[in-house]
XYZ file of C-alpha atoms in Angstrom:
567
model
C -1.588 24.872 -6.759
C -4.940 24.273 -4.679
C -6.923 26.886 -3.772
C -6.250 27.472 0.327
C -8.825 28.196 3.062
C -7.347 29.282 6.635
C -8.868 28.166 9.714
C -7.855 28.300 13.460
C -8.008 24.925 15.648
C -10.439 24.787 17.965
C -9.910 24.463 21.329
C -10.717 20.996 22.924
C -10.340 21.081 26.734
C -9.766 23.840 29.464
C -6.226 24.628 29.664
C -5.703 25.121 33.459
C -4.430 22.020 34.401
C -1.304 22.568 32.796
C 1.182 24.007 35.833
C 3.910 26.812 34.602
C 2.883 26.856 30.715
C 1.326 30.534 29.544
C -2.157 30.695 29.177
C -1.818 30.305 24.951
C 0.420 27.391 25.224
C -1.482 25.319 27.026
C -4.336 26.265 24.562
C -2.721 24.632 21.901
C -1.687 21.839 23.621
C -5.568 21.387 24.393
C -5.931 21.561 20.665
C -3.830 18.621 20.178
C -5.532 16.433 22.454
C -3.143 16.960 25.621
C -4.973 16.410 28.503
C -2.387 16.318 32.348
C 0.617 17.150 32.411
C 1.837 13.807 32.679
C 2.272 13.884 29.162
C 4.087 16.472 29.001
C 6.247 14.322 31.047
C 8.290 12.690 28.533
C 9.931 10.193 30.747
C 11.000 6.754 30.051
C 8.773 5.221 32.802
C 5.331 6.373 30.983
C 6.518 4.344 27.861
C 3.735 1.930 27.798
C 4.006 -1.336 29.459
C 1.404 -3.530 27.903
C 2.258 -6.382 26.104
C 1.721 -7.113 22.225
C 0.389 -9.837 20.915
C 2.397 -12.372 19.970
C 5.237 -10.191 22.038
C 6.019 -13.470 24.448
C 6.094 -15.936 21.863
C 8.611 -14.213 20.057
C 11.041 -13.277 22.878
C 10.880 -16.926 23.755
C 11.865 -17.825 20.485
C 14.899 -15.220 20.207
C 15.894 -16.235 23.765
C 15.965 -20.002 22.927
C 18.046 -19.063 19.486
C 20.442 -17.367 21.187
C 21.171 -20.140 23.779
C 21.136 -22.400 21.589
C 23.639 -20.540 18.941
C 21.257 -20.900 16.281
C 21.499 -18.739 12.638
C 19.054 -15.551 13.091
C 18.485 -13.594 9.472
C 17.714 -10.114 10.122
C 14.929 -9.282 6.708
C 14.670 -5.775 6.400
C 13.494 -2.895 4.730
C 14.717 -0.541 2.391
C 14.037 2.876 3.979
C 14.959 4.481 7.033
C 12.754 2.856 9.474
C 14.010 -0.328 7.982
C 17.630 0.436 8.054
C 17.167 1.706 11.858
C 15.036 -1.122 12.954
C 17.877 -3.945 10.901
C 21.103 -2.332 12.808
C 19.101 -1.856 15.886
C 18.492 -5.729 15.898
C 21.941 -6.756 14.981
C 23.426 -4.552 17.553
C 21.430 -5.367 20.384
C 21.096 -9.379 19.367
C 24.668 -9.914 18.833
C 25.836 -7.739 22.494
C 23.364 -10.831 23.699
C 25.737 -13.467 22.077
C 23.785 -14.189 18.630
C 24.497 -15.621 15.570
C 23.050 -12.714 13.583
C 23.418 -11.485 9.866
C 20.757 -9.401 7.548
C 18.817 -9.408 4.499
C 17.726 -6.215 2.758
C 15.710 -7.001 -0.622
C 16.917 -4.964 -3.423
C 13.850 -2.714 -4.348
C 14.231 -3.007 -7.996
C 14.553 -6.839 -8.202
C 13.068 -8.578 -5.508
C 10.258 -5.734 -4.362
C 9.003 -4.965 -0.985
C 8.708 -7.458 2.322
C 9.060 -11.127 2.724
C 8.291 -12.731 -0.584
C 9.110 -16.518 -1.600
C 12.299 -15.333 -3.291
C 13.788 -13.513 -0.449
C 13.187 -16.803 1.539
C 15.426 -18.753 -1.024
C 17.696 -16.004 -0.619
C 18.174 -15.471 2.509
C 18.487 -19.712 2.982
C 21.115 -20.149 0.001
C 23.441 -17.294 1.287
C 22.933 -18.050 5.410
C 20.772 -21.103 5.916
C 19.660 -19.637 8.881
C 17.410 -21.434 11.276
C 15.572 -18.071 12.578
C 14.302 -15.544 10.147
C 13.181 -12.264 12.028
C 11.333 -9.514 9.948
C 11.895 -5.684 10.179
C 9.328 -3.317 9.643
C 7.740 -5.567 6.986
C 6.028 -9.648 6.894
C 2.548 -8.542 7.865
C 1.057 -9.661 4.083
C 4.059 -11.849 3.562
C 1.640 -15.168 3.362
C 3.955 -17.367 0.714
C 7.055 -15.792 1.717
C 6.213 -17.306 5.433
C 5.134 -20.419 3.970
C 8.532 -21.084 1.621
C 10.704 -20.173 4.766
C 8.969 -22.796 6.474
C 9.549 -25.266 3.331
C 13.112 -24.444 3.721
C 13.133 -25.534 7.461
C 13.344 -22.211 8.677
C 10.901 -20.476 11.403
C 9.552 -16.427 11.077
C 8.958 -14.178 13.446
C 7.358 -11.124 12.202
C 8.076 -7.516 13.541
C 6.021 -5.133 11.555
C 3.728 -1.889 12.612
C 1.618 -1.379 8.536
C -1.897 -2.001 8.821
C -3.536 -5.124 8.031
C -7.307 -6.046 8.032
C -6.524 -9.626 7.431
C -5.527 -12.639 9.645
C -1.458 -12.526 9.717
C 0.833 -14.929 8.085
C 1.220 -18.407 9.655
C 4.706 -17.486 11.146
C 5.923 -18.840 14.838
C 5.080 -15.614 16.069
C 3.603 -12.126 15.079
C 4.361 -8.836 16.535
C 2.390 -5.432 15.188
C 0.226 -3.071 17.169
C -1.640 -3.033 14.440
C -2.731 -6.780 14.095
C -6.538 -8.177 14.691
C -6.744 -8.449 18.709
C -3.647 -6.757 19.757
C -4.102 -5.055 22.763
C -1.104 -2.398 22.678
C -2.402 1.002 22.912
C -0.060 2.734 20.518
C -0.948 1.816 17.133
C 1.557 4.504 16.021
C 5.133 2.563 16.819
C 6.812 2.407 13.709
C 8.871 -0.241 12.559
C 11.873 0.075 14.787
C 9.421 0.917 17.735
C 7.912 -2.446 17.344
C 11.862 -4.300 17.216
C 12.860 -1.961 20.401
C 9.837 -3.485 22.476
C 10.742 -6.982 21.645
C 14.435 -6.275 22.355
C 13.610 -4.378 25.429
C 11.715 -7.238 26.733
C 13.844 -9.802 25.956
C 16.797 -8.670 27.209
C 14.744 -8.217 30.634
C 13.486 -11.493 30.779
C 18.027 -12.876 30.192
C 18.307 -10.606 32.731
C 16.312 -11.593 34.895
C 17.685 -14.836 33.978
C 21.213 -14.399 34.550
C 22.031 -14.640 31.057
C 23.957 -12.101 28.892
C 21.648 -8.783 28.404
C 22.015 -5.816 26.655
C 20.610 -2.039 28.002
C 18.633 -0.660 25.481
C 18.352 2.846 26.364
C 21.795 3.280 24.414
C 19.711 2.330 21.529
C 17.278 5.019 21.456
C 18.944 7.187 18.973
C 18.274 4.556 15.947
C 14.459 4.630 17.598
C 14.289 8.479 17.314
C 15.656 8.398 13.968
C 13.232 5.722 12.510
C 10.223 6.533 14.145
C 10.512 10.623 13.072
C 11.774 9.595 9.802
C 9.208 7.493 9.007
C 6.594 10.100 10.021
C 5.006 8.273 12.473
C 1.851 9.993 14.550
C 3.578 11.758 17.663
C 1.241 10.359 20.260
C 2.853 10.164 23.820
C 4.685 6.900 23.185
C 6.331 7.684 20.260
C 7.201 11.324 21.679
C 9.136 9.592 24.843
C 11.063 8.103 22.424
C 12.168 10.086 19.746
C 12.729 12.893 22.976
C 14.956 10.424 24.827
C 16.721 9.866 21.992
C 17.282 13.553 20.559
C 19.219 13.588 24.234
C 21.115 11.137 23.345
C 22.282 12.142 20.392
C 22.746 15.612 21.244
C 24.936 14.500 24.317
C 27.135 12.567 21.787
C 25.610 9.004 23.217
C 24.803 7.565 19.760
C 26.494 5.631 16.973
C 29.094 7.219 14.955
C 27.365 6.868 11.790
C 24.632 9.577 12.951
C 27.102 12.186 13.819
C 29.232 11.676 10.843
C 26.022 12.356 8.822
C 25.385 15.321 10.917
C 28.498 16.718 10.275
C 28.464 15.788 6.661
C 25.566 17.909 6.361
C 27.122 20.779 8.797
C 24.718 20.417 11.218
C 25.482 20.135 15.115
C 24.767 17.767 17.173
C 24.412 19.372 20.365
C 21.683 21.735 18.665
C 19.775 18.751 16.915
C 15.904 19.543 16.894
C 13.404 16.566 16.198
C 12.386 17.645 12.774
C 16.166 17.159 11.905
C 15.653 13.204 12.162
C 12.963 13.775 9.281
C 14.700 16.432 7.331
C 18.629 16.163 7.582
C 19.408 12.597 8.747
C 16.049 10.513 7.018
C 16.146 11.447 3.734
C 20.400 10.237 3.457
C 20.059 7.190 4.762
C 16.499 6.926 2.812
C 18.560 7.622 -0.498
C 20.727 4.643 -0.316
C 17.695 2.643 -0.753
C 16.359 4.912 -3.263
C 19.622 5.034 -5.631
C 21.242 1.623 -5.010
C 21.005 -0.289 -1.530
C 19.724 -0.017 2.045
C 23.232 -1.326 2.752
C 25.048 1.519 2.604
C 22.747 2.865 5.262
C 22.897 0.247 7.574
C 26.195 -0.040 7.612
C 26.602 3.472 8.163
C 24.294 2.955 11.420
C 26.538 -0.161 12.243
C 30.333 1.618 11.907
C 32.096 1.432 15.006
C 35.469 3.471 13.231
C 35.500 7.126 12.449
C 36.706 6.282 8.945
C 34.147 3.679 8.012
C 31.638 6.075 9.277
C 32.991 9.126 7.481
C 33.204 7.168 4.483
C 29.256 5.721 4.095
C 28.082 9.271 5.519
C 29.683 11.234 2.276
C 28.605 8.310 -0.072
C 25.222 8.661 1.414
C 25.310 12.417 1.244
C 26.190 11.943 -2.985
C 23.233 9.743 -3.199
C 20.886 12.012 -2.030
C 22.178 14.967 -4.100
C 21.692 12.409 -6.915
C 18.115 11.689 -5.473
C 17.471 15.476 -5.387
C 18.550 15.741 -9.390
C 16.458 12.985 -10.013
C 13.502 13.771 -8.297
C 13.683 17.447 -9.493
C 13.395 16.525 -13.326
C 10.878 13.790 -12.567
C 8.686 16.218 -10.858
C 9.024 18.572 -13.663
C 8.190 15.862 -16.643
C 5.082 14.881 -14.302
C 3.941 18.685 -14.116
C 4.628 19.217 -17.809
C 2.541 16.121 -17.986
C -0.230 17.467 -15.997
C -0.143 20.898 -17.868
C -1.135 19.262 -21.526
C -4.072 18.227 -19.717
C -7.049 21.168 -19.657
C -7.672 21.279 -16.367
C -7.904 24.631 -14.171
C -8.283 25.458 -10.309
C -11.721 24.801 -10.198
C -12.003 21.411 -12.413
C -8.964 19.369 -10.969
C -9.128 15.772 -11.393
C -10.332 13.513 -8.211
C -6.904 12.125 -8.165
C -3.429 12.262 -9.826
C -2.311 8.877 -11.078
C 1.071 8.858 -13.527
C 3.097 6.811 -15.355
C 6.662 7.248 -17.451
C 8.360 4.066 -18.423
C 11.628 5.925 -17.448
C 10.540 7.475 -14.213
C 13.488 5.921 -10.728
C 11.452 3.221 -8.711
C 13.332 4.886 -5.361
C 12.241 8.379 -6.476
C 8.221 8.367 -7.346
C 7.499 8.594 -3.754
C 8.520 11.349 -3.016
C 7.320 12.500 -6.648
C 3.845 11.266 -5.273
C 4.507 13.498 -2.132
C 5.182 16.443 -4.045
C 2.225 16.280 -6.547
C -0.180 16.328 -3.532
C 1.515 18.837 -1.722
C 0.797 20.915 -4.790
C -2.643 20.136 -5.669
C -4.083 18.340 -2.503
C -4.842 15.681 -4.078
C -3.893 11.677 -3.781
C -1.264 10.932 -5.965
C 0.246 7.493 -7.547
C 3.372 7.619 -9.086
C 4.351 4.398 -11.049
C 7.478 3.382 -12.824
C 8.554 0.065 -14.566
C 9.498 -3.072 -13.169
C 12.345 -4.962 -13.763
C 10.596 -7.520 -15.303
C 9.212 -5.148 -17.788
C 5.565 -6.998 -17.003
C 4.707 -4.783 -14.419
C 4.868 -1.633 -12.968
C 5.485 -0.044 -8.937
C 3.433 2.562 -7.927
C 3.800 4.542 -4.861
C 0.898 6.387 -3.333
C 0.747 9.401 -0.958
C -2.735 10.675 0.277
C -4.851 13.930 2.024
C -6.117 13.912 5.228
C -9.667 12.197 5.054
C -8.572 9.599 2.028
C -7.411 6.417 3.706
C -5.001 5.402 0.424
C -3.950 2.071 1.372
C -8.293 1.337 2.255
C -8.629 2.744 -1.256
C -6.251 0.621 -3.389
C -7.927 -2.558 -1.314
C -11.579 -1.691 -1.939
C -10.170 -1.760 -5.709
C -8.425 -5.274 -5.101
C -11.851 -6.326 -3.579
C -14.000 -5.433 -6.411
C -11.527 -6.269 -9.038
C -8.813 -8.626 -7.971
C -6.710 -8.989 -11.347
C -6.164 -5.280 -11.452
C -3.922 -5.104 -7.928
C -0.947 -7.751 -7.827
C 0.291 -6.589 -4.419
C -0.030 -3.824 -2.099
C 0.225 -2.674 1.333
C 1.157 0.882 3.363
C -0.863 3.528 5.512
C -3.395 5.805 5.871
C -1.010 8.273 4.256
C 1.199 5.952 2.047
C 0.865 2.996 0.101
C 2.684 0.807 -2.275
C 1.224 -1.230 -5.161
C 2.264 -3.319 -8.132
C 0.266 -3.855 -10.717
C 0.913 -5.214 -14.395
C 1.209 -2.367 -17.190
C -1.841 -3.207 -19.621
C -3.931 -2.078 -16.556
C -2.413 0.934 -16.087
C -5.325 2.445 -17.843
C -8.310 0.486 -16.161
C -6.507 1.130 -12.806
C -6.369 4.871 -12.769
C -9.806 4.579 -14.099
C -11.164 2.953 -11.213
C -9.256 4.822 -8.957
C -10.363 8.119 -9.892
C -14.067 6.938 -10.157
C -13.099 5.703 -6.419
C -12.092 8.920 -5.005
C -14.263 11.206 -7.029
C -17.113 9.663 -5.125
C -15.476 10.939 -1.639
C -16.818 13.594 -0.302
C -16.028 17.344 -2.048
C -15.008 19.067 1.012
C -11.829 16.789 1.791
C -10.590 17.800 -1.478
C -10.593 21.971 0.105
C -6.877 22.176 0.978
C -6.679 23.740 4.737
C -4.113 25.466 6.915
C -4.541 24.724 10.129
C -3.199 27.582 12.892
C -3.382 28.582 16.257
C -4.561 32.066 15.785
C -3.322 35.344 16.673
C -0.029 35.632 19.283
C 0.133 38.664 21.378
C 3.014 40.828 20.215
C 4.131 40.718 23.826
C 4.924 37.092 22.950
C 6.941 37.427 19.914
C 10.123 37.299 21.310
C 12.709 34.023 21.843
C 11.617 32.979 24.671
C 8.576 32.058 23.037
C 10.403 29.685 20.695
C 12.501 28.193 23.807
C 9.047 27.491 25.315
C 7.761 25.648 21.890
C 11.058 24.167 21.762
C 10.694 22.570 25.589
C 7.036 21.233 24.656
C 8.118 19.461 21.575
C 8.984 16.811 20.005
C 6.781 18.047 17.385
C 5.944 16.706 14.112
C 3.205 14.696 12.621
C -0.060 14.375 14.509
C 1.503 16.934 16.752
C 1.805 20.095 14.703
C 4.619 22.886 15.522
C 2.566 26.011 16.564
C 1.154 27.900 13.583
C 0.139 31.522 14.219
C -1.671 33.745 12.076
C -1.490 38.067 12.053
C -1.539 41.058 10.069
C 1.524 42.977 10.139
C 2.810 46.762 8.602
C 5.550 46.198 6.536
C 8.652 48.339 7.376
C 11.151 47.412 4.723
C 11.510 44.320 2.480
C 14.429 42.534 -0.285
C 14.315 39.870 -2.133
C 17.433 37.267 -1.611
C 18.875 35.405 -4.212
C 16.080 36.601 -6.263
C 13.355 33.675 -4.870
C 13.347 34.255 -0.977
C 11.629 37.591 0.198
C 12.572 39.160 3.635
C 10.703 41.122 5.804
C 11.113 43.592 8.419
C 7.735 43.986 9.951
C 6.691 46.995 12.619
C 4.759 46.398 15.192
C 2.245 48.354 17.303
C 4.508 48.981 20.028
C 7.230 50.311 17.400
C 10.000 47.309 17.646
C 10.487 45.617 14.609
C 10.462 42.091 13.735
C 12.098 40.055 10.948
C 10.355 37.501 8.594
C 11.424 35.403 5.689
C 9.410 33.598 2.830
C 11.788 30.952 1.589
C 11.232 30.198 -2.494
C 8.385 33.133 -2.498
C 8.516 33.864 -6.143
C 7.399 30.387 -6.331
C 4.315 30.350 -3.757
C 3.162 33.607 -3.184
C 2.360 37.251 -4.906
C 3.596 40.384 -3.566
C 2.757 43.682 -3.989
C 5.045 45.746 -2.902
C 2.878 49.387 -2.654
C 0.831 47.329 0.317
C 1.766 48.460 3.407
C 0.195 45.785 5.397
C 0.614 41.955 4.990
C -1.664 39.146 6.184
C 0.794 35.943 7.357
C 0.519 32.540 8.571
C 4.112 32.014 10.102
C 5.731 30.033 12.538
C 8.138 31.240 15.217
C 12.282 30.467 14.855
C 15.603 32.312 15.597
C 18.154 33.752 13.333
C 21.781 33.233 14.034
C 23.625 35.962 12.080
C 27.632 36.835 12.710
C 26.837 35.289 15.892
C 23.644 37.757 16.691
C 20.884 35.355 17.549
C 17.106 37.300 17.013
C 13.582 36.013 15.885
C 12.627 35.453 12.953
C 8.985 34.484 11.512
C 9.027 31.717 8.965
C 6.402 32.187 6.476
C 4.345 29.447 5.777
C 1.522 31.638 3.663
C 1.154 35.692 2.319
C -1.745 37.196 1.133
C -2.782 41.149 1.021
């Protein structure tokens, strides 16, 4: 594991302007970048309003499709922003009266986005006149061009970054596109489908023609956008807050609270980070361990007993992906161990390869090598057409990974078939005799990067006031959030005399911690064998924790959650 330095966010702006929030709240909402308390307002109305490129072009196309009863392909992805942004189409397009069916490429045989061979697909099992792409098409150049050989027209829907010119499609819709002048270029996928829906069903409105409201929607847009751990700017946190309401009010499809319950978890107390951590990584699973179908038509059920059914068979799959990814991870760290390398000599990057590693797994793999060792990680395993081989790559702040892999393409095109992904998270194929040259190059990349981004950090807020560790606190946190990714949960920092401690299940150590005033406090280090060492003749402890509640035979109390110990 990487060595760890601890620093407190600074503060960016004077906290006064923020009416009714303590003094220490509204300093970390400064350190996040909030300025008013407008946006802290998270009301529909300050969802942004300007238009996308390409936004008009498309709705006219969709609008003119519908009226004329035209065949509309849904091509989606195979993860949960895809699966959320495919049934959020299909649901809203066909309550407008279209002809609409989907397309989800198998991961393992056909790869990622619109290539030529989805086009042939999707015309020999639909010959569709409309093909409409989910969360993927922005580098989809030939798969654009054989749709149009087929007779078909594109519309592309798709939020990943892109420093080229877009396909030639009829229309183009990403925030992230050359010239668009959206100011949220953190909508993910199904953020990008809802504004195209939501305008188009204004403008039949407007029309007289059969509309849809979207709002009821806004529960697949929570779930894709969290799950897909897109940056929690003010856009994206109206959302995925309207539609936490929603589902915690009962107002969403049956398929999410049949996978709620599946994994004994209540609705009515859904927080945001439940979209990322309960509900994301089942549906994610089905296109991990088979196919994105199961998940979609999960989020499509309209009977209890379809919806029971795909939620348990998505629940197996991800208990599957869990075995899976548990053994992979260990191979990769028994890997990693026959190399001499120590704490202060790591290697720029981690780059790995097993010809039996799962496709749907070595992202996550990926995630969890960097995690460990903060550094960028590629995971590959073998293609089907045992030419080539997938890699998925997950990065550290300050290493732009999806930059990286194309400054490689640049300088040396025949070592990078395909790629395409984030700031955080890339894909790439590349063919398996260059497996060696690749990590090379990559390596030599990143080792040139400057030293300091590879010093893993924790970030906190500082020191709370033991006047403020108490539940109201956490209802307050609770009321400010959604919280997530570019919009850290509150991190505080302390040390505390330890009043009694046990270890649970042999792995999680609990706490009871007294404070000055003489009330105690309860903590808990989940897997702390693992992470951290104890010594239990200390009678002080240094933490980095975050604030929760305990429900225990129906006694609710705080709790600290350790993030990091150290005497």
């Amino acid at each position: 594991m990487s060595k760890l330095r601890i620093l407190q966010r600074p503060y960016l702006s004077s906290p006064e302007c923020f009416q009714g929030v303590p003094v220490f709240l509204a300093q970390i909402l400064a350190a996040r970048g909030v300025q008013s308390e407008r946006e802290l307002e998270l009301k529909l109305k300050h969802l942004f309003t300007t238009e996308m490129k390409g936004l008009s072009a498309a709705v006219e196309l969709v609008d003119q499709a519908i009226d004329q009863q035209a065949k509309i392909v849904i091509v989606g992805d195979y993860d949960a922003d895809g699966a959320t942004s495919t049934a959020l189409m299909l649901l809203a397009l066909r309550a407008m009266g279209a002809q609409v069916d989907y397309l989800v490429p198998d991961r393992f045989k056909y790869g990622y986005g619109l290539t030529p061979a989805i086009a042939e697909l999707a015309f020999s099992r639909f010959h569709p006149d409309l093909l409409i792409t989910v969360d993927n098409g922005i580098s989809s150049h030939e798969g654009v061009a054989s749709a149009h050989a087929l007779a078909m027209k594109v519309i592309i829907t798709d939020h990943h970054l892109t420093t080229k010119a877009p396909p030639a499609a009829e229309a183009v819709v990403n925030p992230n596109q050359l010239g668009c002048p959206f100011p949220s270029k953190a909508l993910a996928g199904v953020g990008v489908a809802f504004y195209l829906l939501a305008h188009l069903s204004r403008q039949r409105e407007q029309q007289g023609k059969l509309s849809v409201k979207m709002t009821q929607f806004l529960d697949l847009v929570a779930l894709g956008t969290y799950a897909d751990v897109a940056s929690l700017d003010h856009n994206n946190r109206i959302l995925i807050d309207a539609g936490v309401q929603r589902i915690r009010q009962q107002q969403c499809r049956i398929g999410i609270t049949a996978l709620l319950d599946v994994a004994n978890r209540d609705a009515a107390q859904l927080r945001a980070e439940d979209l990322g951590f309960v509900l994301g990584p089942r549906i994610n699973a089905a296109g991990r361990m088979e196919t994105m179908d199961i998940g979609i038509e999960c989020l499509l059920a309209t009977e209890p007993t379809q919806a029971y059914t795909l939620a348990r068979q998505l629940n197996q799959l991800n208990l599957e992906r869990r075995q899976v990814e548990t053994q992979m991870k260990q191979e990769a760290l028994t890997a990693l161990s026959q190399i001499q390398f120590d704490q202060d000599d790591l290697p720029a990057a981690l780059v790995m390869y097993e010809e039996h590693w799962h496709q749907g797994v070595i992202g996550i793999v990926a995630g969890r090598l960097k995690e460990q060792f903060h550094r960028p990680a590629i995971v590959f395993a073998a293609d089907q057409d045992g030419i080539h081989i997938k890699g998925s790559a997950r990065s550290i702040e300050g290493i732009h990974i999806r930059d990286a892999i194309e400054r490689i393409a640049e300088k040396q095109p025949n070592l990078v078939r395909f790629f395409g992904g984030h700031a955080a998270a890339a894909g790439l194929t590349i063919h398996k005799n260059d497996f060696v040259a690749f990590k090379q190059a990559f390596n030599q990349l990143i080792a040139e990067m400057d030293p300091d981004i590879f010093q893993a950090t924790l970030w906190t807020d500082g020191e709370l006031e033991e006047a403020a560790l108490q539940l109201s606190t956490v209802e307050q946190i609770e009321q400010l959030g959604p919280w997530g990714h570019q919009f850290p949960a509150p991190v505080f920092q302390g040390v505390f005399q330890i009043d009694d401690y046990r270890w649970l299940k042999d792995t999680h150590l609990k706490l009871w911690l007294r404070l000055g005033n003489g009330e105690r406090v309860e903590a808990i280090a989940f897997s702390a064998k693992d992470k951290f060492t104890f010594d239990q003749s200390n009678a002080q402890v240094n933490l980095v924790y975050s604030l929760d509640r305990n429900v225990f035979n129906g006694r609710v109390s705080l709790q600290l959650n350790v993030i990091h110990l150290q005497h």
